[in-house]
Amino acid sequence: MSDTLSSRQRPGRLPRSARRAQLLEVALEVFVEQGYHAASMDEIAERAGVSKPVVYQHFPGKLDLYLALIETSCETIVTGVRAALASTSDNRRRVGAVMDLWFTYVADQGAAFRLVFESDLTNDPTVREQVDRVIHESAAAIAEVIREDTGLPEEAAHLLALGLVGMGHFGARNWLTSASSLSKDDATRLVGNLAWRGIGGFPRDESPASDQRQGEE
């Protein structure tokens, strides 16, 4: 029996939802440590303190378990971006809130972030779809705000939004993987200021239609 398992108490019978959550937590550890191909359902079952058939009761196969983890992580990021945008009507603060979301996520859930964006299974279409979904749904939410405020065409607003997502995503990813000496707050502030100096240069749309949209918010 591994040292990891021996240091844990074998869990008793759990409600189905709690068992699923436990298996996802353990699987995250194993996939991040070993990668998808080297990880095994036997290892996940052992660390969770259950038999392998129990794992299969919740997830028909290893790929199903992996996709469940990816989907959960992706949903957390996209929901977080939407919440950041809705947290204030001040656009400079909105930009800062979105950047803070990315850096806070990688700081608090670095393992989940690596699972999504450094997966060794990104060639699988279902995995690639989830990873792309994070980028494009985050950008779509930001583009809506840009379009409403600037009056830019949808395609232009979406391109700008992708640039902002890229700043947050790649900036936070590099900060995490390079073990930067910058604190999370300092890194977030730097990238947030850079992003605002760019997007803040686009003039607001002062047309009557824009005023009406603003009044409806």
Short mmCIF file of C-alpha atoms in Angstrom, two decimals:
data_model
loop_
_atom_site.label_atom_id
_atom_site.label_comp_id
_atom_site.label_asym_id
_atom_site.label_seq_id
_atom_site.Cartn_x
_atom_site.Cartn_y
_atom_site.Cartn_z
CA MET A 1 0.00 0.00 0.00
CA SER A 2 1.38 3.43 -0.92
CA ASP A 3 2.53 5.97 1.68
CA THR A 4 -0.11 8.36 0.39
CA LEU A 5 -2.93 5.96 1.13
CA SER A 6 -1.47 4.74 4.41
CA SER A 7 -1.44 8.33 5.68
CA ARG A 8 -5.17 8.61 5.06
CA GLN A 9 -8.05 6.95 6.77
CA ARG A 10 -10.03 4.69 4.49
CA PRO A 11 -13.29 6.58 3.99
CA GLY A 12 -16.58 5.04 4.98
CA ARG A 13 -19.68 4.93 2.85
CA LEU A 14 -20.43 8.35 1.38
CA PRO A 15 -23.49 9.77 -0.37
CA ARG A 16 -23.16 9.47 -4.13
CA SER A 17 -22.50 13.19 -4.70
CA ALA A 18 -19.85 13.28 -1.97
CA ARG A 19 -18.15 10.17 -3.34
CA ARG A 20 -18.09 11.66 -6.83
CA ALA A 21 -16.53 14.87 -5.49
CA GLN A 22 -13.93 12.84 -3.59
CA LEU A 23 -13.02 10.82 -6.66
CA LEU A 24 -12.65 13.98 -8.72
CA GLU A 25 -10.35 15.48 -6.10
CA VAL A 26 -8.16 12.39 -5.99
CA ALA A 27 -8.16 12.03 -9.77
CA LEU A 28 -6.99 15.62 -10.14
CA GLU A 29 -3.93 14.82 -8.02
CA VAL A 30 -3.12 11.72 -10.02
CA PHE A 31 -3.62 13.27 -13.46
CA VAL A 32 -1.53 16.34 -12.63
CA GLU A 33 1.27 14.24 -11.11
CA GLN A 34 1.39 11.54 -13.77
CA GLY A 35 -0.34 12.88 -16.87
CA TYR A 36 -3.34 11.28 -18.51
CA HIS A 37 -1.59 8.38 -20.19
CA ALA A 38 0.42 7.25 -17.15
CA ALA A 39 -2.44 7.62 -14.68
CA SER A 40 -4.50 4.54 -13.93
CA MET A 41 -7.92 3.88 -12.47
CA ASP A 42 -6.23 1.46 -10.06
CA GLU A 43 -4.12 4.28 -8.64
CA ILE A 44 -7.12 6.58 -8.34
CA ALA A 45 -9.15 3.90 -6.57
CA GLU A 46 -6.28 3.11 -4.20
CA ARG A 47 -5.74 6.72 -3.22
CA ALA A 48 -9.47 7.21 -2.72
CA GLY A 49 -9.60 4.11 -0.54
CA VAL A 50 -12.25 2.39 -2.64
CA SER A 51 -12.40 -0.56 -4.99
CA LYS A 52 -12.03 0.05 -8.71
CA PRO A 53 -15.67 -0.99 -9.39
CA VAL A 54 -16.75 1.92 -7.17
CA VAL A 55 -14.85 4.32 -9.43
CA TYR A 56 -16.53 2.77 -12.49
CA GLN A 57 -19.94 3.24 -10.88
CA HIS A 58 -19.37 6.98 -11.17
CA PHE A 59 -17.23 7.18 -14.32
CA PRO A 60 -17.45 4.53 -17.09
CA GLY A 61 -13.80 4.99 -18.03
CA LYS A 62 -10.65 7.02 -17.49
CA LEU A 63 -11.49 9.47 -20.27
CA ASP A 64 -14.94 10.11 -18.76
CA LEU A 65 -13.30 10.91 -15.42
CA TYR A 66 -10.75 13.19 -17.07
CA LEU A 67 -13.41 15.03 -19.07
CA ALA A 68 -15.49 15.55 -15.92
CA LEU A 69 -12.49 17.25 -14.31
CA ILE A 70 -11.82 19.38 -17.38
CA GLU A 71 -15.47 20.43 -17.64
CA THR A 72 -15.65 21.39 -13.96
CA SER A 73 -12.47 23.50 -14.19
CA CYS A 74 -13.60 25.19 -17.39
CA GLU A 75 -17.00 26.04 -15.96
CA THR A 76 -15.34 27.58 -12.89
CA ILE A 77 -13.26 29.92 -15.06
CA VAL A 78 -16.08 30.98 -17.40
CA THR A 79 -18.47 31.60 -14.49
CA GLY A 80 -15.75 33.58 -12.75
CA VAL A 81 -15.20 35.83 -15.75
CA ARG A 82 -18.92 36.58 -16.00
CA ALA A 83 -19.09 37.33 -12.28
CA ALA A 84 -16.08 39.66 -12.54
CA LEU A 85 -17.73 41.61 -15.35
CA ALA A 86 -20.97 41.88 -13.38
CA SER A 87 -19.22 42.97 -10.18
CA THR A 88 -19.01 46.65 -11.21
CA SER A 89 -20.16 49.07 -13.92
CA ASP A 90 -16.77 50.83 -13.93
CA ASN A 91 -14.86 49.49 -16.92
CA ARG A 92 -11.40 50.00 -15.45
CA ARG A 93 -12.44 47.99 -12.42
CA ARG A 94 -14.00 45.40 -14.70
CA VAL A 95 -10.67 44.90 -16.45
CA GLY A 96 -8.92 44.61 -13.09
CA ALA A 97 -11.53 42.14 -11.84
CA VAL A 98 -11.11 39.90 -14.89
CA MET A 99 -7.32 39.89 -14.53
CA ASP A 100 -7.66 39.19 -10.82
CA LEU A 101 -9.91 36.23 -11.66
CA TRP A 102 -7.19 34.61 -13.79
CA PHE A 103 -4.37 35.17 -11.32
CA THR A 104 -6.46 34.15 -8.31
CA TYR A 105 -7.58 30.99 -10.09
CA VAL A 106 -4.06 29.85 -10.92
CA ALA A 107 -2.86 30.75 -7.41
CA ASP A 108 -5.65 28.88 -5.63
CA GLN A 109 -6.20 26.05 -8.11
CA GLY A 110 -2.89 25.70 -9.90
CA ALA A 111 -3.34 21.97 -10.33
CA ALA A 112 -6.69 22.39 -12.04
CA PHE A 113 -5.26 25.13 -14.26
CA ARG A 114 -2.42 22.85 -15.37
CA LEU A 115 -4.90 20.07 -16.05
CA VAL A 116 -6.83 22.28 -18.45
CA PHE A 117 -4.09 24.22 -20.21
CA GLU A 118 -1.14 21.83 -20.03
CA SER A 119 -3.00 18.63 -20.75
CA ASP A 120 -1.17 15.84 -22.57
CA LEU A 121 -4.49 14.96 -24.20
CA THR A 122 -5.26 18.18 -26.06
CA ASN A 123 -5.26 16.29 -29.37
CA ASP A 124 -8.47 14.57 -28.27
CA PRO A 125 -11.35 16.58 -29.82
CA THR A 126 -13.51 16.46 -26.69
CA VAL A 127 -10.67 17.79 -24.51
CA ARG A 128 -9.70 20.44 -27.07
CA GLU A 129 -13.33 21.56 -27.24
CA GLN A 130 -13.43 22.22 -23.51
CA VAL A 131 -10.13 24.12 -23.50
CA ASP A 132 -11.24 26.25 -26.46
CA ARG A 133 -14.54 26.85 -24.71
CA VAL A 134 -12.80 28.63 -21.83
CA ILE A 135 -11.12 31.08 -24.18
CA HIS A 136 -14.06 31.75 -26.47
CA GLU A 137 -16.84 31.93 -23.86
CA SER A 138 -14.71 34.22 -21.69
CA ALA A 139 -14.04 36.39 -24.74
CA ALA A 140 -17.71 36.39 -25.72
CA ALA A 141 -18.71 37.76 -22.31
CA ILE A 142 -16.06 40.50 -22.48
CA ALA A 143 -16.89 41.30 -26.12
CA GLU A 144 -20.49 42.00 -25.18
CA VAL A 145 -19.37 44.73 -22.78
CA ILE A 146 -16.91 46.18 -25.31
CA ARG A 147 -19.53 46.23 -28.05
CA GLU A 148 -22.13 47.93 -25.86
CA ASP A 149 -19.69 50.61 -24.70
CA THR A 150 -17.83 51.34 -27.94
CA GLY A 151 -20.34 50.52 -30.66
CA LEU A 152 -17.70 48.44 -32.42
CA PRO A 153 -18.85 45.63 -34.73
CA GLU A 154 -19.19 42.23 -33.10
CA GLU A 155 -16.14 40.78 -34.85
CA ALA A 156 -13.91 43.68 -33.79
CA ALA A 157 -15.16 43.56 -30.20
CA HIS A 158 -14.53 39.82 -30.06
CA LEU A 159 -10.96 40.23 -31.32
CA LEU A 160 -10.23 42.83 -28.64
CA ALA A 161 -11.79 40.57 -26.03
CA LEU A 162 -9.57 37.69 -27.13
CA GLY A 163 -6.58 39.96 -26.59
CA LEU A 164 -7.68 40.70 -23.04
CA VAL A 165 -8.27 37.02 -22.32
CA GLY A 166 -4.83 36.26 -23.71
CA MET A 167 -3.23 38.77 -21.37
CA GLY A 168 -4.93 37.23 -18.36
CA HIS A 169 -4.51 33.62 -19.41
CA PHE A 170 -0.89 33.72 -20.56
CA GLY A 171 0.20 36.25 -17.98
CA ALA A 172 -1.18 34.17 -15.11
CA ARG A 173 0.12 30.94 -16.62
CA ASN A 174 3.65 32.32 -16.94
CA TRP A 175 3.51 33.78 -13.44
CA LEU A 176 2.55 30.37 -12.06
CA THR A 177 4.99 28.18 -14.00
CA SER A 178 8.00 30.50 -13.69
CA ALA A 179 7.72 30.76 -9.90
CA SER A 180 7.90 34.54 -10.28
CA SER A 181 9.15 36.65 -7.39
CA LEU A 182 6.23 39.02 -8.01
CA SER A 183 3.35 38.65 -5.60
CA LYS A 184 -0.04 37.75 -7.05
CA ASP A 185 -1.37 41.23 -6.31
CA ASP A 186 1.60 42.94 -7.99
CA ALA A 187 1.38 40.68 -11.05
CA THR A 188 -2.35 41.24 -11.33
CA ARG A 189 -1.94 45.00 -11.03
CA LEU A 190 0.75 45.12 -13.73
CA VAL A 191 -1.22 43.11 -16.25
CA GLY A 192 -4.45 44.89 -15.35
CA ASN A 193 -2.86 48.31 -15.91
CA LEU A 194 -1.43 47.18 -19.24
CA ALA A 195 -4.81 45.85 -20.35
CA TRP A 196 -6.63 49.01 -19.31
CA ARG A 197 -4.13 51.30 -21.09
CA GLY A 198 -5.02 49.40 -24.26
CA ILE A 199 -8.77 48.90 -24.09
CA GLY A 200 -9.34 52.19 -22.26
CA GLY A 201 -8.12 54.05 -25.34
CA PHE A 202 -11.23 53.10 -27.31
CA PRO A 203 -13.81 55.90 -27.06
CA ARG A 204 -17.24 55.19 -25.62
CA ASP A 205 -20.19 55.20 -27.98
CA GLU A 206 -22.25 58.25 -27.02
CA SER A 207 -25.06 57.55 -29.45
CA PRO A 208 -28.68 57.58 -28.19
CA ALA A 209 -28.92 53.82 -28.64
CA SER A 210 -25.90 53.39 -26.41
CA ASP A 211 -27.36 55.70 -23.77
CA GLN A 212 -30.56 53.66 -23.82
CA ARG A 213 -28.61 50.41 -23.34
CA GLN A 214 -26.70 51.93 -20.44
CA GLY A 215 -29.96 53.08 -18.83
CA GLU A 216 -31.38 49.57 -19.04
CA GLU A 217 -28.46 48.04 -17.10
#
